[in-house]
Coordinates of C-alpha atoms in Angstrom, one line a residue:
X1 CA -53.7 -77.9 55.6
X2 CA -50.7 -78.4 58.1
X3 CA -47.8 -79.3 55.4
X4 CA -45.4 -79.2 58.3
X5 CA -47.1 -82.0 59.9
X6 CA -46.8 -84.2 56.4
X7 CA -43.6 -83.8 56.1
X8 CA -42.2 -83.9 59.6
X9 CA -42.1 -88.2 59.3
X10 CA -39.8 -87.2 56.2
X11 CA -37.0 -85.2 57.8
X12 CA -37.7 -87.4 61.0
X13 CA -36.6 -90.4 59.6
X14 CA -33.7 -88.7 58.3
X15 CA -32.7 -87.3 61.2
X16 CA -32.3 -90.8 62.6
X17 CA -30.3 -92.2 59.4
X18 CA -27.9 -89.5 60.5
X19 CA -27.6 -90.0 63.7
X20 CA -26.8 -93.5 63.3
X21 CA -24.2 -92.7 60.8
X22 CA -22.5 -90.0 63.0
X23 CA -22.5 -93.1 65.8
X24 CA -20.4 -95.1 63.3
X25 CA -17.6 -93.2 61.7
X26 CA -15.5 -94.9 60.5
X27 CA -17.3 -97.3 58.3
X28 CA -19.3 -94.4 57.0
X29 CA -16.3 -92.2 56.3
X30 CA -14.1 -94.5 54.6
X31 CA -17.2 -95.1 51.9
X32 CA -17.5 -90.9 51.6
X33 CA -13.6 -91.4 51.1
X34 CA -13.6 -94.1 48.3
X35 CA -16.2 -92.1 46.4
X36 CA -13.8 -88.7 47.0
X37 CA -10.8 -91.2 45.4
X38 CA -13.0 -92.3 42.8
X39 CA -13.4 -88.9 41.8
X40 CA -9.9 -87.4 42.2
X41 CA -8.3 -89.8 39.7
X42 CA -10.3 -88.2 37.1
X43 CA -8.5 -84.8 37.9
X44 CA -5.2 -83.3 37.1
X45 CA -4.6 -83.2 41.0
X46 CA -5.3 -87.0 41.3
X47 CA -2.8 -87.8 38.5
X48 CA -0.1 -85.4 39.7
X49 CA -0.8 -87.3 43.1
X50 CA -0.6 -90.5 41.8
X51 CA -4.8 -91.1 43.2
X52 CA -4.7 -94.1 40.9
X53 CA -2.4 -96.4 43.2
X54 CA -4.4 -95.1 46.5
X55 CA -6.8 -97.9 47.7
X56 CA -6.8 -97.2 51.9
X57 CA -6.9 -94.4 54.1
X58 CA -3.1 -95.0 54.9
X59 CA -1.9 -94.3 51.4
X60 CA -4.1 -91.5 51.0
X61 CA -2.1 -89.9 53.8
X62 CA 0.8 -90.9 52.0
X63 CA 0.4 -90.0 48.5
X64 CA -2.0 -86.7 49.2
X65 CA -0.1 -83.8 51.1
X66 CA -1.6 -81.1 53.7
X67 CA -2.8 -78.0 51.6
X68 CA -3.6 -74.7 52.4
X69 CA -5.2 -72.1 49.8
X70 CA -1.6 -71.1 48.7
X71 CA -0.9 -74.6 47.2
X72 CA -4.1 -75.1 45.2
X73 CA -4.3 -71.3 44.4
X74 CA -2.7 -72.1 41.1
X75 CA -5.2 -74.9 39.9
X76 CA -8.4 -72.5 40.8
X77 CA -7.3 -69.9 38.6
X78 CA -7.2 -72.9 36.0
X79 CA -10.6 -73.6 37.1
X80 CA -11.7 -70.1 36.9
X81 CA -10.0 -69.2 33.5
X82 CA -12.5 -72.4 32.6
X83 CA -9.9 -75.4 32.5
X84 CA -11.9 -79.0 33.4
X85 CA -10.7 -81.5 35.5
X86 CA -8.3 -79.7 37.3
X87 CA -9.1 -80.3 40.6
X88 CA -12.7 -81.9 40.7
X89 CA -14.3 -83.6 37.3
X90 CA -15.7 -81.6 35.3
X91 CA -15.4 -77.8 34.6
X92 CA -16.8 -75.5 37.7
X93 CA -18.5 -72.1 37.1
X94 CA -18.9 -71.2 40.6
X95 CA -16.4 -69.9 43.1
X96 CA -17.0 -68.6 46.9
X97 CA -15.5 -65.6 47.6
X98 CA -13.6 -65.5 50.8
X99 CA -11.6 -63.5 53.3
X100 CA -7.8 -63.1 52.4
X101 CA -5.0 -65.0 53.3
X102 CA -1.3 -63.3 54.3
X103 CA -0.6 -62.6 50.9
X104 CA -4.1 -60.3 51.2
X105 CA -5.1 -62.0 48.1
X106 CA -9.0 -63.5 48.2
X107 CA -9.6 -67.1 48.1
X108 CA -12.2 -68.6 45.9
X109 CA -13.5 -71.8 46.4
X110 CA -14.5 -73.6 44.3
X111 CA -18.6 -74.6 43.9
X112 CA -18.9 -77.8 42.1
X113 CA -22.4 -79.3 41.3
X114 CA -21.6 -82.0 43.8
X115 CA -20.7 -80.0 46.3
X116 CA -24.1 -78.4 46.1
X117 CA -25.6 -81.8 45.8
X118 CA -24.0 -84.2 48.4
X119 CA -23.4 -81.5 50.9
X120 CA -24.2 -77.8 51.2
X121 CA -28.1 -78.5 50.5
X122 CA -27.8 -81.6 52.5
X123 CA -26.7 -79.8 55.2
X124 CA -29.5 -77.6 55.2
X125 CA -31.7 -80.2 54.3
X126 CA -30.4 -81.9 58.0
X127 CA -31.1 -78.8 60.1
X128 CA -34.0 -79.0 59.1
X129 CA -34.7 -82.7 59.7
X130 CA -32.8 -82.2 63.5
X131 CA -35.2 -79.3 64.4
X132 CA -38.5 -81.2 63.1
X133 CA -37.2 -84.5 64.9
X134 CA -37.4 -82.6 68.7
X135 CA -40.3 -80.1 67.3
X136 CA -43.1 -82.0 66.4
X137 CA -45.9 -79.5 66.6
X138 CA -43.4 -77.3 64.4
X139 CA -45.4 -75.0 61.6
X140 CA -42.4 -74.6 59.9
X141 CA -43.4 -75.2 56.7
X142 CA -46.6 -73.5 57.2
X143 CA -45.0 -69.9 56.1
X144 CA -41.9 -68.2 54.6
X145 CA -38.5 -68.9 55.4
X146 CA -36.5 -65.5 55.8
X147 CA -32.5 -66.2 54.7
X148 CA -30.1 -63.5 54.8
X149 CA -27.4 -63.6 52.2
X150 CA -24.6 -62.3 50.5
X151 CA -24.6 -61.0 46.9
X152 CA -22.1 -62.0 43.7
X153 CA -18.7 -60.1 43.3
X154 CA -18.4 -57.5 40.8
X155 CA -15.7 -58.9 38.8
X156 CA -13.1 -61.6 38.6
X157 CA -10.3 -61.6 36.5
X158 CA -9.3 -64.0 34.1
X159 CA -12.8 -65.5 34.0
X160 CA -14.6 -68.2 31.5
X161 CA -18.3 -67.2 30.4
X162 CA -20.0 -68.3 32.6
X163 CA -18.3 -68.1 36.0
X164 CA -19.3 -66.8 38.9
X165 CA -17.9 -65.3 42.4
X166 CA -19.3 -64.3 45.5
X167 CA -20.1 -65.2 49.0
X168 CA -21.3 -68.7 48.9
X169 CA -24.9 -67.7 50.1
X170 CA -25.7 -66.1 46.9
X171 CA -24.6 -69.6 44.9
X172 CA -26.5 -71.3 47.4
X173 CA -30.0 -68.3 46.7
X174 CA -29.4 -68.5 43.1
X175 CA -29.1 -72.3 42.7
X176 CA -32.3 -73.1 45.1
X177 CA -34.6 -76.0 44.6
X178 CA -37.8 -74.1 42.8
X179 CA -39.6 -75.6 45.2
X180 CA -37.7 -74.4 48.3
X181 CA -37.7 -70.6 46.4
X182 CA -41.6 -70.0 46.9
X183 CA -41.5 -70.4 50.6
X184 CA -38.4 -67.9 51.1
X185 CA -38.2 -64.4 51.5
X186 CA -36.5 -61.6 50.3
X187 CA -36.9 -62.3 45.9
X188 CA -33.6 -63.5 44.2
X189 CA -33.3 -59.9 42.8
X190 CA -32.9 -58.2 46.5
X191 CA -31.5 -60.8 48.5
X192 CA -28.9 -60.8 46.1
X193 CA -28.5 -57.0 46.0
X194 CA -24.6 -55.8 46.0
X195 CA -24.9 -52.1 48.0
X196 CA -26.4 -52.6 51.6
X197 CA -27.5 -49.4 52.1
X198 CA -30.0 -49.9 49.1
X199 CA -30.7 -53.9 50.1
X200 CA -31.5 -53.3 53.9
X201 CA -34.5 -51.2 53.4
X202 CA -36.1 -53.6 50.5
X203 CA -35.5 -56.3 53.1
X204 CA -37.6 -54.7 55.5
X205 CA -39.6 -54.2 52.8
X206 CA -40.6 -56.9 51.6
X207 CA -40.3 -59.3 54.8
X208 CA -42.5 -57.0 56.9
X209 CA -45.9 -57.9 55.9
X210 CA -44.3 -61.5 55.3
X211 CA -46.0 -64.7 57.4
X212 CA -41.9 -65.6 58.3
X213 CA -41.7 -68.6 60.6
X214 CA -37.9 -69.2 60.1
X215 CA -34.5 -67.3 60.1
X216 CA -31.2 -68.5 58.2
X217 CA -28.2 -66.3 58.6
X218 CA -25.3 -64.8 60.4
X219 CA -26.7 -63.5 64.2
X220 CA -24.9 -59.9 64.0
X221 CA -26.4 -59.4 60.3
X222 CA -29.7 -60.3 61.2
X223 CA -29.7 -58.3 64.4
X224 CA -29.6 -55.3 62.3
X225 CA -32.2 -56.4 59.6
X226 CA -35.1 -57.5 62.8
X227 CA -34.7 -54.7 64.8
X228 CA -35.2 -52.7 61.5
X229 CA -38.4 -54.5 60.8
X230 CA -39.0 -53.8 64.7
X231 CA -38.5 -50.2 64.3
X232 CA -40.8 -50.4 60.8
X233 CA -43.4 -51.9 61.9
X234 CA -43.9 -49.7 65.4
X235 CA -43.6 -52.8 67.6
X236 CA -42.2 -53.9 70.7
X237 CA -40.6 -57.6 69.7
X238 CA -40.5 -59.4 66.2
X239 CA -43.2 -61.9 67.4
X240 CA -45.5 -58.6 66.9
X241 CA -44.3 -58.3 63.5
X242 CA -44.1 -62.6 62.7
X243 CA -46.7 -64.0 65.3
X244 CA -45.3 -67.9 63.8
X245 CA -41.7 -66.9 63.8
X246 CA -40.0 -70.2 66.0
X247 CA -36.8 -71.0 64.7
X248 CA -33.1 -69.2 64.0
X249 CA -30.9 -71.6 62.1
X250 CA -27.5 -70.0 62.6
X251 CA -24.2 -69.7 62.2
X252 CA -20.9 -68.1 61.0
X253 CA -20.2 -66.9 64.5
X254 CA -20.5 -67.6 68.0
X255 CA -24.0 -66.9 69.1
X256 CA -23.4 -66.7 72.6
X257 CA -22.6 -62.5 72.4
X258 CA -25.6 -62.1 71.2
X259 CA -28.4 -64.3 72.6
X260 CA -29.6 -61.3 75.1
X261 CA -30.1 -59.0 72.4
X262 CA -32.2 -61.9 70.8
X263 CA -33.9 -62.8 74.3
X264 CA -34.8 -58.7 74.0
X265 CA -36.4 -58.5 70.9
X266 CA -38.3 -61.9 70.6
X267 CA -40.8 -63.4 72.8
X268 CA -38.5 -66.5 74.6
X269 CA -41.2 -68.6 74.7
X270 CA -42.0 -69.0 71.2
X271 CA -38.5 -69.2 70.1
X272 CA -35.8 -71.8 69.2
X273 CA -32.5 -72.1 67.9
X274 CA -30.1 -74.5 66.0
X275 CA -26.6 -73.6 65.4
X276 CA -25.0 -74.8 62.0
X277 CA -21.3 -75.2 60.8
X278 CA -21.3 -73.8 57.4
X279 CA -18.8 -72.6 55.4
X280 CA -17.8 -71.4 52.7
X281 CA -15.7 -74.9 51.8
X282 CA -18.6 -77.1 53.4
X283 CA -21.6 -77.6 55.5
X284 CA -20.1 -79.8 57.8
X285 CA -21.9 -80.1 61.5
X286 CA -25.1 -79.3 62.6
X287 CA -26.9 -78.9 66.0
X288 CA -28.7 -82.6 66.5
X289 CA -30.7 -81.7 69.6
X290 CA -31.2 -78.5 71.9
X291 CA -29.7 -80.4 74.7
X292 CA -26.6 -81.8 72.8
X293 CA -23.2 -80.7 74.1
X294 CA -21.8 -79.6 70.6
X295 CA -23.0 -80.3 66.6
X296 CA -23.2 -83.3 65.2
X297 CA -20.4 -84.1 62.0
X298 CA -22.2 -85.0 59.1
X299 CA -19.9 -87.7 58.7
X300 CA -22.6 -88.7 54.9
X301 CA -22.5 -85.7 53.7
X302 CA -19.8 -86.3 51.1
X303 CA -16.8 -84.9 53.6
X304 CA -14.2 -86.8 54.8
X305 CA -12.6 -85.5 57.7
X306 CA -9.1 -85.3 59.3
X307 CA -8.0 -84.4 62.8
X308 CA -4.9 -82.5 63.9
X309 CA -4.2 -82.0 67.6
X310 CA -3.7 -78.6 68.2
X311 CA 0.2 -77.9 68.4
X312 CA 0.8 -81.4 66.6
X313 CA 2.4 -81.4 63.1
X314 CA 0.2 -82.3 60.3
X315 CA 1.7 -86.2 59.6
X316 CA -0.3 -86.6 63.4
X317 CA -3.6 -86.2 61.6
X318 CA -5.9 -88.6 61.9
X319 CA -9.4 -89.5 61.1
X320 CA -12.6 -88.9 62.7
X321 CA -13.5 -92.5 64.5
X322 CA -9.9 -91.9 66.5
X323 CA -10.6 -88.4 68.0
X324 CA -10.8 -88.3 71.8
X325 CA -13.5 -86.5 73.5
X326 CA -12.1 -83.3 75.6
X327 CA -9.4 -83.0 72.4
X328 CA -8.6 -80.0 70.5
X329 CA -7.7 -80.0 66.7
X330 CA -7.2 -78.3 63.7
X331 CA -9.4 -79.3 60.9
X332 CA -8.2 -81.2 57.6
X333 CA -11.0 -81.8 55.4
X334 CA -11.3 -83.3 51.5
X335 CA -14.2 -82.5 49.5
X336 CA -16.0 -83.0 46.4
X337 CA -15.3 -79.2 45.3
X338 CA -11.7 -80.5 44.7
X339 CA -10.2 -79.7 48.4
X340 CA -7.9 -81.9 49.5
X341 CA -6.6 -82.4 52.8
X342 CA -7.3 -78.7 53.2
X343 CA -6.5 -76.6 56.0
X344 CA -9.7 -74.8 57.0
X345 CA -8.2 -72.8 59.2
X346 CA -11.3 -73.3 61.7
X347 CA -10.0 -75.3 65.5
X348 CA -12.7 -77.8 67.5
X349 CA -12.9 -79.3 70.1
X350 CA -14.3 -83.2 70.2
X351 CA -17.1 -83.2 72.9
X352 CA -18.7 -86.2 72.7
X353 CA -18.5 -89.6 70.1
X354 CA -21.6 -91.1 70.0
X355 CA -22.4 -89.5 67.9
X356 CA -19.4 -87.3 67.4
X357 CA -20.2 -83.8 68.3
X358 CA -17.5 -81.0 67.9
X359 CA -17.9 -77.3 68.9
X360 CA -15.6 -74.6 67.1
X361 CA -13.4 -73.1 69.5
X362 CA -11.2 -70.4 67.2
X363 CA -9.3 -70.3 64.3
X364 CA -5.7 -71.4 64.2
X365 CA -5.1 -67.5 63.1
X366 CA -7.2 -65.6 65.0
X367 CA -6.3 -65.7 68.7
X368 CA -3.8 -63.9 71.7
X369 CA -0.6 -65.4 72.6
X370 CA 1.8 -62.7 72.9
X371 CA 2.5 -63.3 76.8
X372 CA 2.1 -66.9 76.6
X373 CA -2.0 -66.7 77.2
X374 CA -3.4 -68.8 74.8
X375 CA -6.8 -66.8 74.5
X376 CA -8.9 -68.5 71.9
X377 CA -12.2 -67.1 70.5
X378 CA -14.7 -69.1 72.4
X379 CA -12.9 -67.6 75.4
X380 CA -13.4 -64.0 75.0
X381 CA -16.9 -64.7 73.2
X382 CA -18.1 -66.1 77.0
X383 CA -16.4 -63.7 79.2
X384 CA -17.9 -61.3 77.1
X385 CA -21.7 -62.5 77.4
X386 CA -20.6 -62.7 80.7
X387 CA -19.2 -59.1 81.7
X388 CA -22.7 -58.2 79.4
X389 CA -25.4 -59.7 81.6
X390 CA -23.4 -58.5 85.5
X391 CA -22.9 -55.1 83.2
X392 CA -26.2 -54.9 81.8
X393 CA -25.1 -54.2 78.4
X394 CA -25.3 -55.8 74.9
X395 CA -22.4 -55.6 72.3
X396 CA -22.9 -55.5 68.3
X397 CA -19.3 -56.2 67.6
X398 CA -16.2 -56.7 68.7
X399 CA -12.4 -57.4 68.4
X400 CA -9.3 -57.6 70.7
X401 CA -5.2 -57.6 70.0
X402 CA -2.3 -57.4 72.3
X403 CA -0.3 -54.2 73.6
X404 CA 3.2 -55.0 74.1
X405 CA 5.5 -54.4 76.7
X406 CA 7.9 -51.6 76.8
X407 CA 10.4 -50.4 79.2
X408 CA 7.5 -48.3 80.8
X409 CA 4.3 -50.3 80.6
X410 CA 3.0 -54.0 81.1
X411 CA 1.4 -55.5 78.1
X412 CA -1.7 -56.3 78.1
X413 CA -5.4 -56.9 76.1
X414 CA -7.2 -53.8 74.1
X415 CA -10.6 -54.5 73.5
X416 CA -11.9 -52.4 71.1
X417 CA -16.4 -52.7 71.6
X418 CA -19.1 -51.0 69.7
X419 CA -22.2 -51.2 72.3
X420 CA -25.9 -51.7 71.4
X421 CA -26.1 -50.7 74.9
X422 CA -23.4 -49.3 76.7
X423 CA -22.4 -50.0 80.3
X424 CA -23.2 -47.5 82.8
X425 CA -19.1 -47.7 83.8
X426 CA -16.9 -48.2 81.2
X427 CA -13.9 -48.6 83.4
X428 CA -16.3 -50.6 85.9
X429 CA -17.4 -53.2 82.8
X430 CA -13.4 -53.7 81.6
X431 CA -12.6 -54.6 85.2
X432 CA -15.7 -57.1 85.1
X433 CA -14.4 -58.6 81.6
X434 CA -10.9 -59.0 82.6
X435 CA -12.2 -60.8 86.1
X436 CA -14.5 -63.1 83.4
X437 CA -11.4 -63.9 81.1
X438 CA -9.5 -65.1 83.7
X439 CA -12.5 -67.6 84.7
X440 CA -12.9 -69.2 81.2
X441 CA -8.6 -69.5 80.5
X442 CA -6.3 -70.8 83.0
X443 CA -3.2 -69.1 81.2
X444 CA -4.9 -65.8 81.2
X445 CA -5.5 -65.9 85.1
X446 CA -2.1 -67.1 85.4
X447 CA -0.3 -64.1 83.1
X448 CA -2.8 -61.8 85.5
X449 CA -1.8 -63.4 88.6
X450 CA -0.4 -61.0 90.9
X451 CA -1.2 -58.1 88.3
X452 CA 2.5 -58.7 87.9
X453 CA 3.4 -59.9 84.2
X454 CA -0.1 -58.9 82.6
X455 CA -1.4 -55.6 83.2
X456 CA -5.7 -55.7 83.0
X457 CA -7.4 -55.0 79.8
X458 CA -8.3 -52.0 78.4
X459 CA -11.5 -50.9 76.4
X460 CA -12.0 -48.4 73.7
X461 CA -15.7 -47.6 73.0
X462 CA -15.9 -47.6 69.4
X463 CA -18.5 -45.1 67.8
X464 CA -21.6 -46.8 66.1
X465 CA -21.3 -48.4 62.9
X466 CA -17.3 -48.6 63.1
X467 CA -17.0 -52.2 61.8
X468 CA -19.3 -52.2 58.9
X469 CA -17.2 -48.6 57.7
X470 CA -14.1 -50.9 58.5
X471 CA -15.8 -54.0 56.9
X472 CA -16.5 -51.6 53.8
X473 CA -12.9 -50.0 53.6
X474 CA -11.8 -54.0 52.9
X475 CA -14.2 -54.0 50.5
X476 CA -15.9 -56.9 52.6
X477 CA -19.4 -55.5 53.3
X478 CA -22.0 -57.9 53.4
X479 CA -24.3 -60.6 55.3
X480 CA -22.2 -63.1 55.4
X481 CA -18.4 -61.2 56.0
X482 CA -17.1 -61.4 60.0
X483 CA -14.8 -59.3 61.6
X484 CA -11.7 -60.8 63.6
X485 CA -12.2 -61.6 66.8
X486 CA -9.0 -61.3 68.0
X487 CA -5.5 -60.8 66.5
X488 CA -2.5 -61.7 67.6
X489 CA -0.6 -58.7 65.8
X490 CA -2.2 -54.7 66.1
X491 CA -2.2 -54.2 62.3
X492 CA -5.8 -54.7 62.2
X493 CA -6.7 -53.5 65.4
X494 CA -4.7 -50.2 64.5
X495 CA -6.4 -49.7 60.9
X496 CA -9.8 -49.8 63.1
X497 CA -8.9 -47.1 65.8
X498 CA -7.6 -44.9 62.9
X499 CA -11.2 -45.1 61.3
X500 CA -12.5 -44.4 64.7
X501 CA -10.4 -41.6 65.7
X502 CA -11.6 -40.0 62.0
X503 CA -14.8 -40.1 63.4
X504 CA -14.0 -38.6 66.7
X505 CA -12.5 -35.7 64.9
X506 CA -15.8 -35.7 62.9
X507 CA -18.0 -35.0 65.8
X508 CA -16.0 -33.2 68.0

């Protein structure tokens, strides 16, 4: 029986209920944001912010300030030491564990039942949908669905019974629709193993001999795991291993760095991909169509969205149905895990309306502007797939920070690389990568101009395996942590070259 093909009407007519709700904005965001209000008033938060006079999206704005992690960091640790209605109804026993913030302290998010509800399984729910809408020969639900995740922290202080913290995929593996659980690979027990030396080999393990005809995951982790299974199995691409694999739902990170390694170990042919927009605060966009410019906001999916162009203060946010297309922004969101007016940290860029489609461009932390460059992350993530295809190389990882000037030298970029497979010229490949930079950012080529205020960029070849030691020095080891792309400070940088030196010592 083809159970694909009986439920494809399903998620097709659900794809099309979104669409049309990403085509009308505004009407559909002010409802998610009387339900959020609804809610709020019922919370310590709301009272303190007086949520029971708010009735429109103007005194929202008014009564509800612009948060960041600091400001509600207080209220979680109520949450976590088991407190109810502090800043969502209800008590919450799940938190997702995520990277620092300048203190160096972790955030935890909160994990409320409705967040699972209303938005991170309906976001996965509408990948789904989008895929099956353009696929409709699609055997997706014909075999297993391989998802990669993280695994639970070890300990929290000052926790209830009860509670819970880790990377939001294991919340998402533990709390799974039964249903949804017998089509998925690895079990509960290894997917949400701790220690990745011992979880990588029971992956391969027990995917190998697995019918798998989807991916869910981060592309760098699952790199690793597939050319494992590769190796395993004795075969040339993964379609020898999974003859039905077709589709990579991904996310996390730009996928652009990596779609030649992909393109390498697949058969192209037989092979899709969606992008997603999940975090650990919200599922928030999805890829409608392969042809679409950016991903579609899930503008139902119990979100309500705020826009804040880039270099604006935050009283110029405003809401989704006035965003211009070709705009950047900083992202405000409020959500039923009790965020509100939250600074994700995460800037996009508004390519299209109707429906409106964003695409991340960087985080409003990590990027270069030492020299007055403006280097975001989707910059260097093309100029690098770039310099990789006229190199002939592929990269595993990567991250880039600023040398400053002195009286004797030009500043300039440092890229420091680990290759998959490493450029026949090293100093040949950095000239090629600085030429790419200065195609995708104007202010690049115009620091460069000349060679006179920005001296080319530099690349240090960093031994294999550098940024999962430096991942698991942080204590941040797993499938769903990311290293910084770029940094606009060399205090990270610097902590990775002295891990690398170490291992230069090592081998010489």
């Amino acid at each position: 029986m083809n159970i694909t093909r009986l439920l494809t009407p399903f998620f097709a007519a659900r794809a099309r209920r979104t669409l049309r709700s990403a085509s009308d904005p505004e009407l559909v965001q002010l409802r998610q944001l009387k339900k959020l209000i609804a809610n709020g008033r019922r919370t310590l938060w709301g009272d303190s912010h007086h949520l029971q006079q708010v009735a429109t999206y103007d005194d929202f704005r008014e009564a509800m300030p612009v948060t960041s992690y600091p400001d509600i960091r207080p209220y979680v640790e109520r949450m976590i030491a088991g407190e109810p209605d502090i800043l969502w109804p209800g008590p919450c026993r799940r938190f997702a564990q995520s990277s620092g913030t300048s203190d160096g302290k972790s955030k935890y998010i909160p994990v409320t039942d409705d967040s699972l509800r209303l938005n991170h399984y309906r976001g996965g729910a509408e990948s789904v949908a989008h895929y099956l809408n353009h696929h409709p020969g699609s055997r997706l639900f014909d075999g297993k669905a391989f998802i990669l995740g993280g695994s639970f922290a070890n300990e929290l202080h000052g926790t209830a019974p009860g509670v819970k913290a880790g990377d939001l995929s294991a919340h998402l593996i533990e709390r799974i629709n039964p249903l949804v659980d017998r089509i998925r690979v690895p079990s509960r027990a290894t997917a949400l193993m701790p220690d990745w030396t011992a979880k990588l080999p029971a992956l391969v393990d027990e995917s190998i001999h697995a019918d798998v005809t989807n991916i869910s995951g981060v592309p760098s982790w699952f790199l690793t795991v597939i050319r494992r299974v590769i190796e395993r199995a004795g075969a040339s691409t993964i379609h020898d291993v999974w003859p039905r694999l077709e589709v990579f739902f991904h996310g996390g990170i730009a996928f652009g760095p990596y779609r030649s390694q992909y393109e390498e170990i697949t058969d192209p042919g037989r092979m899709h991909y969606l992008e997603t927009y999940n975090a650990s605060e919200g599922f928030f966009a999805v890829q409608h169509s392969p042809d679409a410019p950016g991903m579609m906001l899930l503008t139902d999916a119990g979100v309500f969205y705020e826009f804040v162009p880039l270099g604006a203060p935050d009283s110029e946010a405003i809401p989704a149905w006035l965003t211009t297309p070709g705009q950047s922004y900083s992202l405000l969101l409020s959500a039923p895990n009790g965020l509100w007016r939250y600074q994700i940290g995460d800037v996009v860029k508004v390519v299209a309306t109707d429906p409106l489609q964003i695409v991340i461009t960087g985080r409003t932390k990590h990027y270069i502007n030492a020299f007055g460059e403006e280097v975001m992350v989707h910059n260097t993530d093309a100029a690098l797939a770039l310099a990789c295809a006229d190199c002939r190389c592929t990269v595993a990882n990567y991250t880039a920070a600023p040398v400053f000037t002195t009286s004797a030298s030009r500043g300039h970029h440092q890229w420091l690389i680990e290759f998959d497979r490493p450029p026949a010229d090293i100093d040949a490949f950095a000239t090629t990568l600085d030429r790419r930079l200065t195609e995708q950012n104007s202010d690049y080529q115009a620091k460069r101009a000349g060679d006179i205020f920005l001296a080319p960029l530099t690349v240090t070849v960093a031994h294999q395996g550098l940024f999962d030691r430096w991942l698991a020095s942080t204590g941040k080891l797993g499938g769903q942590r990311k290293v910084p792309r770029l940094q606009n400070d060399r205090k990270l940088i610097d902590d990775m070259l002295r891990l690398n030196n170490d291992q230069t010592l090592k081998t010489t």
